[in-house]
Short mmCIF file of C-alpha atoms and ligand atoms in Angstrom, two decimals:
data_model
loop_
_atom_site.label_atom_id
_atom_site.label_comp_id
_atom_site.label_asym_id
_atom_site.label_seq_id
_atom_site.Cartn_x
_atom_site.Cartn_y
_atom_site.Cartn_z
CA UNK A 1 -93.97 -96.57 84.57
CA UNK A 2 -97.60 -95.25 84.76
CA UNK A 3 -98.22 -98.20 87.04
CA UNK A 4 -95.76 -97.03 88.94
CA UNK A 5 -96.68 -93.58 89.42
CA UNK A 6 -100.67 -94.77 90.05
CA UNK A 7 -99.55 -97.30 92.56
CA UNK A 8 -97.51 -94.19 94.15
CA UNK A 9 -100.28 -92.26 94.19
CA UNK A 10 -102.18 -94.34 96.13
CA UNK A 11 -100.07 -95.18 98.72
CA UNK A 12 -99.50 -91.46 99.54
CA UNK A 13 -102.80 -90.50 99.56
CA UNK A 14 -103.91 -93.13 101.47
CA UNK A 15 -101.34 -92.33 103.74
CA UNK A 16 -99.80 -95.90 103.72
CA UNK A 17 -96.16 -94.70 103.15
CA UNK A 18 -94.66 -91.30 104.04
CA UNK A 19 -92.54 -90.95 100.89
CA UNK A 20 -92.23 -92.61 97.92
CA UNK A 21 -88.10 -93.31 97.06
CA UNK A 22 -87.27 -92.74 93.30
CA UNK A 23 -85.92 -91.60 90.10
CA UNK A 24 -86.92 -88.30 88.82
CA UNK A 25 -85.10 -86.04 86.27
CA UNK A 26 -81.91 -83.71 87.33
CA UNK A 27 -79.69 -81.60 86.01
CA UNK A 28 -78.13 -82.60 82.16
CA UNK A 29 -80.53 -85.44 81.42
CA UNK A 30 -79.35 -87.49 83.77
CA UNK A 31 -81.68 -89.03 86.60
CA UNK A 32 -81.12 -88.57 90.47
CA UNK A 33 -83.03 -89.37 93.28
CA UNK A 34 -86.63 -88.47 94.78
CA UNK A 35 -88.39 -88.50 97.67
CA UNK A 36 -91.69 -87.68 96.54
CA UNK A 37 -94.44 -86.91 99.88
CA UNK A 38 -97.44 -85.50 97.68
CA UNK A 39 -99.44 -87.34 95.68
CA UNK A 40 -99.55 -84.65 93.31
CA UNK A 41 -96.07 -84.76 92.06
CA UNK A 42 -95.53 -88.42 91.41
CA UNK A 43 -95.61 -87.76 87.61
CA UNK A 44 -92.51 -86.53 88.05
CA UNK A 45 -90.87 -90.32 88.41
CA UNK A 46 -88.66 -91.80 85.87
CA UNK A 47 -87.19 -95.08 84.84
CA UNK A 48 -85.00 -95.54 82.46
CA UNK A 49 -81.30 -97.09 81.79
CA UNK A 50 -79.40 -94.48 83.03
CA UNK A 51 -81.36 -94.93 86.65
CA UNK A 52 -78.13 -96.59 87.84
CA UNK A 53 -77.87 -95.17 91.53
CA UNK A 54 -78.87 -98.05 93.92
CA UNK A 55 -81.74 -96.11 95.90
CA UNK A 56 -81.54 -98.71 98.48
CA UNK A 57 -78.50 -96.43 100.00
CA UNK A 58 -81.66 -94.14 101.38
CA UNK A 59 -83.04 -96.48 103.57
CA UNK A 60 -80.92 -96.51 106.39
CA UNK A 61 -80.00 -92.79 106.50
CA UNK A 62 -81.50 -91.10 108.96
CA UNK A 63 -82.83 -88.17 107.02
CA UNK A 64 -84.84 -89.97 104.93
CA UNK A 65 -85.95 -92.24 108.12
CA UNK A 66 -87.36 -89.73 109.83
CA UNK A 67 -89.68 -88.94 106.88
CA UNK A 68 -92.09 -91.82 108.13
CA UNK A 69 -92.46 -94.86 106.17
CA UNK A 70 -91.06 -95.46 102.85
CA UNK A 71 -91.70 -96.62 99.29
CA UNK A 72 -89.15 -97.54 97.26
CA UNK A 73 -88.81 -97.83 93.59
CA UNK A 74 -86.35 -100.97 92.97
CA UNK A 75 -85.00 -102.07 89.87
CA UNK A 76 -82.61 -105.10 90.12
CA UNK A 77 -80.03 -103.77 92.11
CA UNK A 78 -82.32 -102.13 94.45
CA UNK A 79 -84.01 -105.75 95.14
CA UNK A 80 -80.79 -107.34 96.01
CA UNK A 81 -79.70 -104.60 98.10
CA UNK A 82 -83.22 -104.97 99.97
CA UNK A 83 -82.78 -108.76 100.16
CA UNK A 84 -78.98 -108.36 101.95
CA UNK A 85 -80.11 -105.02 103.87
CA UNK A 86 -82.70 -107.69 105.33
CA UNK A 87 -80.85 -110.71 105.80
CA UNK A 88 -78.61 -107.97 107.27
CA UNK A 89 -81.73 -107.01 109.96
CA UNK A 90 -81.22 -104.03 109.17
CA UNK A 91 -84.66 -103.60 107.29
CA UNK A 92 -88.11 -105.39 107.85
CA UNK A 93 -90.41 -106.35 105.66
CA UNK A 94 -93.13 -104.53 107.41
CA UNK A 95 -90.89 -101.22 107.63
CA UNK A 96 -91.14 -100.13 103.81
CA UNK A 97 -93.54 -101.05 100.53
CA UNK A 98 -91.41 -102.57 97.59
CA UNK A 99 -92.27 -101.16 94.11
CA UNK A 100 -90.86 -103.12 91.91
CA UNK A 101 -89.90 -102.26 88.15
CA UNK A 102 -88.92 -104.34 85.63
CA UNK A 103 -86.06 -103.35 82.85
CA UNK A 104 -88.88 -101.87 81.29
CA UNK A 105 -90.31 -100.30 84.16
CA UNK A 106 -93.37 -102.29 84.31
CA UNK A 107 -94.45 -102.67 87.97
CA UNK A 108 -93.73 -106.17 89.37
CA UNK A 109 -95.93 -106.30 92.86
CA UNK A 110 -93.91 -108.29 96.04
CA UNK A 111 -96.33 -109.47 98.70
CA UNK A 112 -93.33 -109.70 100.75
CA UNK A 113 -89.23 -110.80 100.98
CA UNK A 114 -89.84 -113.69 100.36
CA UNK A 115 -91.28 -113.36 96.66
CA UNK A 116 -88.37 -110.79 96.22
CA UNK A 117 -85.73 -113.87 97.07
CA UNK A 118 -88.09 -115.77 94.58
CA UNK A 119 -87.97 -113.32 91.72
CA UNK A 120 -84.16 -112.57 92.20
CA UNK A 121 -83.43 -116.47 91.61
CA UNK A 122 -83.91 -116.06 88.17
CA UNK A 123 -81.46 -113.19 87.83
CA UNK A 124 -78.05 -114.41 88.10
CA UNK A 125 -75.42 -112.22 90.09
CA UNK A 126 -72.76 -113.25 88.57
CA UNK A 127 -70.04 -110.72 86.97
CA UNK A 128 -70.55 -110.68 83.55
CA UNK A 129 -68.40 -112.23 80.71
CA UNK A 130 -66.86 -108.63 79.60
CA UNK A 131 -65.81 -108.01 83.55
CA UNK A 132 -64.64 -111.59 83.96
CA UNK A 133 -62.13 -110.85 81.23
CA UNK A 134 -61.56 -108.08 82.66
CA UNK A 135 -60.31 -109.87 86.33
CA UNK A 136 -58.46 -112.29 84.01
CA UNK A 137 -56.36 -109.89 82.57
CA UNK A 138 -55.34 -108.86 85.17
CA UNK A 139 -54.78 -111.71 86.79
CA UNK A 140 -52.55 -112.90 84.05
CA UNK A 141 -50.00 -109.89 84.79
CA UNK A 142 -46.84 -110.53 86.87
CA UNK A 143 -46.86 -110.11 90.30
CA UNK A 144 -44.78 -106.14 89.43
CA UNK A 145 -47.37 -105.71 86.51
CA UNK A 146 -50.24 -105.73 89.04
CA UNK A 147 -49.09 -103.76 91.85
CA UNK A 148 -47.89 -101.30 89.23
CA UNK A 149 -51.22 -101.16 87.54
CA UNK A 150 -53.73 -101.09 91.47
CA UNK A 151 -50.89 -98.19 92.18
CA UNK A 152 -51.55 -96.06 89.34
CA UNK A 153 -55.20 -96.79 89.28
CA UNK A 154 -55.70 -95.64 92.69
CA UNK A 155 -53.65 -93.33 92.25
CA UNK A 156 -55.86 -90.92 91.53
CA UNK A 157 -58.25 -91.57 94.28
CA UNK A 158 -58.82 -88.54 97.05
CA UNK A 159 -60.54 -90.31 99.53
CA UNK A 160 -64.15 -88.53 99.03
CA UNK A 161 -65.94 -91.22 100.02
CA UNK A 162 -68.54 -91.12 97.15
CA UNK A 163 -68.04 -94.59 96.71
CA UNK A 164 -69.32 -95.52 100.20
CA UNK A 165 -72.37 -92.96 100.72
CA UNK A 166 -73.22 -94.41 97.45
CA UNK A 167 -73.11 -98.16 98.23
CA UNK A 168 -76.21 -99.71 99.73
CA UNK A 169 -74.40 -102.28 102.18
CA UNK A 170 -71.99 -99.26 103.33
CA UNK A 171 -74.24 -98.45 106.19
CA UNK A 172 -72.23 -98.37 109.58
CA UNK A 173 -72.55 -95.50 111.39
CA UNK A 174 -68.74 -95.25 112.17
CA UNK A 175 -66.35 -96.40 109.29
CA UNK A 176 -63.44 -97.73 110.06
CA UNK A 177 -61.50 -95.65 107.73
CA UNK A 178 -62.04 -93.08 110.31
CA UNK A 179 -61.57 -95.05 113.20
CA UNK A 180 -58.02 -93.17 114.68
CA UNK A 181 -57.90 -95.22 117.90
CA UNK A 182 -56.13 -96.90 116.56
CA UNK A 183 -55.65 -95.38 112.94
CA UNK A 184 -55.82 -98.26 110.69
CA UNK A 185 -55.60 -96.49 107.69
CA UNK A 186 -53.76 -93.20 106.97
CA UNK A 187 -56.21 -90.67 106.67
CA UNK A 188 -53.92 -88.65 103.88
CA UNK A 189 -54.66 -89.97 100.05
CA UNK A 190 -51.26 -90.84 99.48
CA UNK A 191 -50.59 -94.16 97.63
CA UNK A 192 -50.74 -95.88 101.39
CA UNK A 193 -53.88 -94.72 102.21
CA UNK A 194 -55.31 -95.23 99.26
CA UNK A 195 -54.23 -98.77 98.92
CA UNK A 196 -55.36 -99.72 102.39
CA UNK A 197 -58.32 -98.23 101.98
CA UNK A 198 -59.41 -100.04 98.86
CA UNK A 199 -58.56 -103.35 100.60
CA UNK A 200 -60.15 -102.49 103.44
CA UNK A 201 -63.24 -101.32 101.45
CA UNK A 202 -63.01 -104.77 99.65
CA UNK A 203 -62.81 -106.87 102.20
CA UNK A 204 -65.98 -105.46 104.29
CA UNK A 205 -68.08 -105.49 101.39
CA UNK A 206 -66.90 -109.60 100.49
CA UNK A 207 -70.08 -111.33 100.11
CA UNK A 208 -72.28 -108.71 100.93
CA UNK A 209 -71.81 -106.83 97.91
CA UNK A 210 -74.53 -106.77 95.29
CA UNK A 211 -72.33 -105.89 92.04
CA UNK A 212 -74.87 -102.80 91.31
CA UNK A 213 -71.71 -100.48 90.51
CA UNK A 214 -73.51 -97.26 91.91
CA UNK A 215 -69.75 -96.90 93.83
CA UNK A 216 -67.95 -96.33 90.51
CA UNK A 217 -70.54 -94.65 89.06
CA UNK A 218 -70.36 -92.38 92.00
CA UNK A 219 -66.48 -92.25 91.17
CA UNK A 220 -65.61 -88.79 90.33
CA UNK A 221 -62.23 -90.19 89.02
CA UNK A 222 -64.00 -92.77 87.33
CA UNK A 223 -61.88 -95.45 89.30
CA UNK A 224 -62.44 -99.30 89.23
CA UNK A 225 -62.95 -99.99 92.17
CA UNK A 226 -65.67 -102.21 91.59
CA UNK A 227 -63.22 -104.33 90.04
CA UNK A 228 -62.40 -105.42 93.51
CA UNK A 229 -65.15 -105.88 94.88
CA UNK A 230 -66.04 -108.34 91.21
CA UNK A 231 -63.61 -110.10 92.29
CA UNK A 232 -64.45 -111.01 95.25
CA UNK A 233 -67.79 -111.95 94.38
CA UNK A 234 -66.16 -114.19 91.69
CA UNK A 235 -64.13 -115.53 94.31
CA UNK A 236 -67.29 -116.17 96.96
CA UNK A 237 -68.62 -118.03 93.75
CA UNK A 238 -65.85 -120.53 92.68
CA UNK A 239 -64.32 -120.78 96.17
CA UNK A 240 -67.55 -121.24 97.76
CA UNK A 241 -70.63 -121.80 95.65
CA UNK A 242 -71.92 -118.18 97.02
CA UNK A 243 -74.79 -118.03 94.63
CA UNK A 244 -76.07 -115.03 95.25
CA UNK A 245 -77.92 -112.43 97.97
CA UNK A 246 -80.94 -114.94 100.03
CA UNK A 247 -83.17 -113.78 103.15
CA UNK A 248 -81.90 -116.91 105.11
CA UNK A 249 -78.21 -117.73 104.77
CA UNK A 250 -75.66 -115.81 106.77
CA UNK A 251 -72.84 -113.72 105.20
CA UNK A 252 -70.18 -115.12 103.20
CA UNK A 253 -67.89 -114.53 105.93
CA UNK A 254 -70.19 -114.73 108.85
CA UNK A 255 -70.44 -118.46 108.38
CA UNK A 256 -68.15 -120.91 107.18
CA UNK A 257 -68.37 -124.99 106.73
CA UNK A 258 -66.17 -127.47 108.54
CA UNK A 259 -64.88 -128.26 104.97
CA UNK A 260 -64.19 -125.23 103.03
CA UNK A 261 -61.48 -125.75 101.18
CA UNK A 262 -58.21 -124.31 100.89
CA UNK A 263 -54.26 -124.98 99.42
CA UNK A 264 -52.69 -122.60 100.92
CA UNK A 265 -52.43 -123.23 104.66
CA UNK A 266 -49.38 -125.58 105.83
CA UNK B 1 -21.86 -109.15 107.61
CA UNK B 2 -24.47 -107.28 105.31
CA UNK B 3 -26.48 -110.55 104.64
CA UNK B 4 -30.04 -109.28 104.85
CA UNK B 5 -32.14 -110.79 108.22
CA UNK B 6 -35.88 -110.46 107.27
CA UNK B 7 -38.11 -109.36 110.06
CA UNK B 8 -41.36 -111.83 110.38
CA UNK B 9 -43.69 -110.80 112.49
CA UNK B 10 -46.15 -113.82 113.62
CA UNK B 11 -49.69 -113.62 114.61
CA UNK B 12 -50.99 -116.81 116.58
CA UNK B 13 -53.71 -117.74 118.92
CA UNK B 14 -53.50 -118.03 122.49
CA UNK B 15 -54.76 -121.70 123.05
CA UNK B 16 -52.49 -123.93 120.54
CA UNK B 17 -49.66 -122.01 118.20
CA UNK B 18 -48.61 -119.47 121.28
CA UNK B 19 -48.93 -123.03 123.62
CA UNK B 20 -47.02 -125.03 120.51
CA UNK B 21 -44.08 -122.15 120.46
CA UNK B 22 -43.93 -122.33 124.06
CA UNK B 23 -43.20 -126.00 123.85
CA UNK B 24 -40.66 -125.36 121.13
CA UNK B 25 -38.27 -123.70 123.92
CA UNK B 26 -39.53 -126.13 126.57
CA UNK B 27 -38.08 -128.90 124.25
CA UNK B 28 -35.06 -126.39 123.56
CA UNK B 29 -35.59 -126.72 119.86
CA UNK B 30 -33.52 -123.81 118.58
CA UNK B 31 -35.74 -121.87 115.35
CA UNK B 32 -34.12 -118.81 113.49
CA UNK B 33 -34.41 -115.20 115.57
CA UNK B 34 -36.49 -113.14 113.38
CA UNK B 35 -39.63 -113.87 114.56
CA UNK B 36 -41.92 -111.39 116.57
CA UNK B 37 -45.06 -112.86 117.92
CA UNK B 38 -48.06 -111.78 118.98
CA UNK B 39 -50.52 -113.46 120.83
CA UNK B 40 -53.99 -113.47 120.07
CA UNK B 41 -57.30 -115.18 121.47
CA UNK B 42 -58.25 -116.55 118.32
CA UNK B 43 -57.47 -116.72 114.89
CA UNK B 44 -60.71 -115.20 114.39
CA UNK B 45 -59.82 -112.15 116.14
CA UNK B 46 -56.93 -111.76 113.76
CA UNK B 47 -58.07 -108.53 111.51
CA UNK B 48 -56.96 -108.71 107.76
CA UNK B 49 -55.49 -104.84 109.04
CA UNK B 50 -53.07 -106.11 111.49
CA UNK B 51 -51.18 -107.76 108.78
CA UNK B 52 -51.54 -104.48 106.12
CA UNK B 53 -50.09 -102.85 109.59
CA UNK B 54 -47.19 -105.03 110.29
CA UNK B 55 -45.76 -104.42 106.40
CA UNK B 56 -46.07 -100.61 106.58
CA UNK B 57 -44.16 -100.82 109.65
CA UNK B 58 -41.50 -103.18 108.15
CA UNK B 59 -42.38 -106.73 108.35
CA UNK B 60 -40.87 -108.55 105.21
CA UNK B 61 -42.60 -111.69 106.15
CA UNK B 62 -45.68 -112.45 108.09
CA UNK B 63 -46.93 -115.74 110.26
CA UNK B 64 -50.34 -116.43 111.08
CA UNK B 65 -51.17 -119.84 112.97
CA UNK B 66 -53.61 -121.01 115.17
CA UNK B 67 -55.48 -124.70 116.23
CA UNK B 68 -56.15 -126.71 113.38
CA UNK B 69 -59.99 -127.01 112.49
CA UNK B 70 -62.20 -128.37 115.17
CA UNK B 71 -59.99 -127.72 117.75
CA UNK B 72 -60.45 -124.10 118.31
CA UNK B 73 -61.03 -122.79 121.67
CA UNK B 74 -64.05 -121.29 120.98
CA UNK B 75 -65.31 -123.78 118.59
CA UNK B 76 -65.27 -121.59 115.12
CA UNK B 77 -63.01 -118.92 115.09
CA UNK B 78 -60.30 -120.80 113.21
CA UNK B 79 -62.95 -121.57 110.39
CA UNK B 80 -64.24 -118.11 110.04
CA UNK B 81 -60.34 -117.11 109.96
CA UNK B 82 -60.19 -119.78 107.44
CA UNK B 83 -62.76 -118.34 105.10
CA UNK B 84 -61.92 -114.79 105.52
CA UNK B 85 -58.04 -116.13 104.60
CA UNK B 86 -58.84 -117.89 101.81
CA UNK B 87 -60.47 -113.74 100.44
CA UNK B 88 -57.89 -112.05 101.66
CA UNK B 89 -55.18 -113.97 99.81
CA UNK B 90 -57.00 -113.45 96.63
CA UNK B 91 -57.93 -109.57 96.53
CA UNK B 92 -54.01 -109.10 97.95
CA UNK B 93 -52.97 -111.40 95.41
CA UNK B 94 -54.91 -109.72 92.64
CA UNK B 95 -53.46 -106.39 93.44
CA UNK B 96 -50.11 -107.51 93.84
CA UNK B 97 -49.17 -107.84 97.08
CA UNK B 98 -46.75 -110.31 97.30
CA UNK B 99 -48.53 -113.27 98.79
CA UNK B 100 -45.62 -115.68 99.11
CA UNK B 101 -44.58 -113.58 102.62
CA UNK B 102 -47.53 -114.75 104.21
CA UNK B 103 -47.54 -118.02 105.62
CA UNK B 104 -50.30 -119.76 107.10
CA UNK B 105 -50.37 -122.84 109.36
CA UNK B 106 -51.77 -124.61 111.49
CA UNK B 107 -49.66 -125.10 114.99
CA UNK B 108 -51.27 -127.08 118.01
CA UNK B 109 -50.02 -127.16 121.74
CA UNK B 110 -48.03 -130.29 121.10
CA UNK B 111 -46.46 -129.37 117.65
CA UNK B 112 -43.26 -127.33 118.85
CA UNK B 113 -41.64 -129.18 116.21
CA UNK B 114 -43.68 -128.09 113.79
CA UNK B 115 -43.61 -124.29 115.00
CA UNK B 116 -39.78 -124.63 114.48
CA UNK B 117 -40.01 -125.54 110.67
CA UNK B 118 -42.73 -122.92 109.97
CA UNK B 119 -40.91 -120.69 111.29
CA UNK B 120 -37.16 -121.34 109.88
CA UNK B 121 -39.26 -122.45 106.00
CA UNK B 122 -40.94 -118.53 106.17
CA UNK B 123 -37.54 -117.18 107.15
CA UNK B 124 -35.65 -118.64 104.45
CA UNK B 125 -38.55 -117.96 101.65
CA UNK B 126 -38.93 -114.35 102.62
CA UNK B 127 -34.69 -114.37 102.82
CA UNK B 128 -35.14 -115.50 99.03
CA UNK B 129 -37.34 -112.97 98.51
CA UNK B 130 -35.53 -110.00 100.02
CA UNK B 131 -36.67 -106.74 101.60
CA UNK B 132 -40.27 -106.05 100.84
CA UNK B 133 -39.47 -102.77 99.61
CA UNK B 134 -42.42 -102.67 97.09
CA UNK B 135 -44.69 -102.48 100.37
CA UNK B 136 -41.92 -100.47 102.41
CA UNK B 137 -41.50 -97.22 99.53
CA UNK B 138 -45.36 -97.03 99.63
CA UNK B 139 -45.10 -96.57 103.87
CA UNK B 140 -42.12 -94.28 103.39
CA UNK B 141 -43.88 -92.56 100.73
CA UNK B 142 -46.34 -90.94 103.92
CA UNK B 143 -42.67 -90.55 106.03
CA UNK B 144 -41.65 -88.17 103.43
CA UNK B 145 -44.78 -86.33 103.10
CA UNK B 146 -45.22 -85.37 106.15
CA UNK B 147 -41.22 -84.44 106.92
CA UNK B 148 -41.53 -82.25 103.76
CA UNK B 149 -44.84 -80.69 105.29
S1 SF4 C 1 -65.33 -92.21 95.05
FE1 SF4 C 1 -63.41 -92.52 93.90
S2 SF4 C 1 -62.07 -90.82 94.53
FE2 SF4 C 1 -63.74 -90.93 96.03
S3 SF4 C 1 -62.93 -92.24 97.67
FE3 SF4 C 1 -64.05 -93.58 96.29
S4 SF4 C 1 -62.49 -94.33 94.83
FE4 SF4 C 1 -61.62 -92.55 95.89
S1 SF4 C 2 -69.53 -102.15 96.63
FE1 SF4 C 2 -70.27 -101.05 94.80
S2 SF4 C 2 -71.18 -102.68 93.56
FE2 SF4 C 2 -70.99 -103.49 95.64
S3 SF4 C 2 -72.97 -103.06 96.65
FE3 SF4 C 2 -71.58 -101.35 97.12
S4 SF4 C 2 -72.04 -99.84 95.53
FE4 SF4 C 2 -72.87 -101.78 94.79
#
């Protein structure tokens, strides 16, 4: 992390960024988020495990914006959200300095997207063995068995949002959750509303979702909602051969091919 | 009298399945009653929430249909409605939503035969099927809410 903090340093002082994006300590040993703007107080960054929020959130709110330009400290997750946010246009290269860190937050220097796209081909996106399980048991319930068990697990859902402002690819300026002309979804948190917003959450974040889990770690009800989401990344993989967030292809379901495949439609 | 008549509502584009069920009464093919359709440009305009919509307001069955790939009006709507299907089906599938009331075809302007089978096959599967009262208690669920204050 030293590297880190010197590199942050230097870009502050020399006035090349504004603000440096990271992790610093808060309240009950756990991390949160920094916006560091003196040069002074970058020994206050952190990296460790437990650095799970996806910072990449910051960069298109308009508080942090209006700072000047950023750096940002990016573990994994942050990358791909960078890498989608771009292929996304809505961030260029030339609009923030990437620091990366490695597990062990060792600084990994990006001259640019590209070499970000390079690194992150050697990290696959794929949900992991434990969560794949995880889809297939549920999967494996009856057709009752699984609306029973989404109905009880969002049950408990109050529609705070948390799991939006958290996620990095939740960016629009007007959701459509609170879109009322016309209301698509009830606005009440009422098993309804809470189903149709989960789908509807779901399906805008289909292959643009980086499976960092900063929404249900942002859960105050602890709900797995990223379970949803997993699935349809597994889905973007098998039905697809989505492999993953890259600077150049379109979304998932911004672009198609004259022979996807289907077995479904008569 | 009390046999049970599902509702299907049907969501089609303009340019071939609207044309195609237009030629099914032009060719005075008669199709079961239960259908309500409405007419879209494009399958790709067809929003994933029109169909969550059309259950919570009582559809036990749903249509969609549009030209069959490379013949869309617009060139690609069909196969973007095609990939964002193929999602859909799975994440409603996974939390179960009852999949087997959707149907999805592909209808052009000269298949008003066609049209007439979709439509009477979906009617008698979601018939099978009955009410879709899992759906319907969850939509009446908000009724009752907001009568009781
Ligand atoms: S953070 Fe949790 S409780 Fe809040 S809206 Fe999202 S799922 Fe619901
Ligand atoms: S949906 Fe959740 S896991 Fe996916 S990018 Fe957003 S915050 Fe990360």
């Amino acid at each position: 992390m030293d590297n880190v903090k010197k590199r942050a340093a230097e870009l502050l002082k020399s006035e090349a960024v504004k603000v440096v994006i990271g992790y610093t300590m808060g309240t009950n040993g756990k991390p949160r988020a920094a916006f560091i703007q003196n040069a002074e107080d970058v020994d206050s960054l952190i990296f460790n495990a437990q650095c799970v929020q996806n910072l990449a959130v910051y960069l298109s709110k308009a508080e942090i914006k209006q700072l000047g330009k950023p750096a940002i400290v990016a573990p994994l997750n942050v990358l791909r959200a960078i890498i989608q946010l771009a292929s996304e246009m809505q961030i260029q290269e030339n609009e923030l300095i990437v620091l990366g860190v490695s597990p062990d937050g060792e600084l990994i220097d990006f001259q640019n997207f590209s070499a970000i796209e390079k690194y992150l081909e050697d990290f696959n996106m794929e949900v992991d063995a434990k969560e794949k399980e995880t889809l297939e048991k549920i999967s494996s319930m009856s057709l009752e068995e699984r609306w029973k068990f989404w109905n009880e697990e969002l049950a408990e859902c109050f529609k705070c949002y948390a799991c939006r402002a958290a996620c990095p690819m939740c960016y629009c300026h007007k959701c459509a959750v609170e879109q009322n002309k016309p209301q698509w979804i009830p606005v009440a948190a009422h098993r309804l509303g809470n189903l149709e917003w989960h789908i509807m959450r779901a399906m805008h974040l289909a292959g643009r979702c980086v499976n960092c889990d900063a929404c249900h770690e942002a859960c105050p009800k602890g709900i797995n909602l990223n379970f949803l989401t997993k699935l349809m990344l597994n889905d973007a993989q098998e039905e697809f051969g989505y492999t993953g967030v890259t600077l150049k292809e379109g979304n998932l379901l911004s672009t198609f091919k004259t022979n996807d495949q289907e077995n479904f439609i008569q | 009298m009390n046999e049970f008549e599902p509702k299907i509502v049907a969501f089609v584009c303009n340019w071939c399945t609207y044309a195609g069920a237009d030629l099914t009464g032009t060719s005075r093919i008669k199709y079961a009653t239960n259908v309500k359709i409405v007419r879209f440009p494009c399958t790709g305009r067809i929003d994933f929430m029109l169909l969550l919509k059309a259950f919570s307001e009582g559809a036990d069955g749903i249509i969609i249909s549009g030209c069959h790939p490379n013949d869309c009006h617009y060139t690609s709507g069909n196969f973007h409605a095609r990939r964002r299907w193929v999602m859909f089906r799975s994440l409603l599938d996974f939390m179960g939503i009852d999949v087997r009331r959707i149907q999805f075809s592909w209808v052009s302007a000269a298949e008003g035969a066609k049209w007439a089978e979709i439509v009477n096959s979906t009617v008698e599967t979601v018939r099978e099927l009955g009410p879709y009262s899992d759906y319907q208690k969850v939509a009446d669920f908000l009724k009752t809410e907001v009568e009781n204050g």
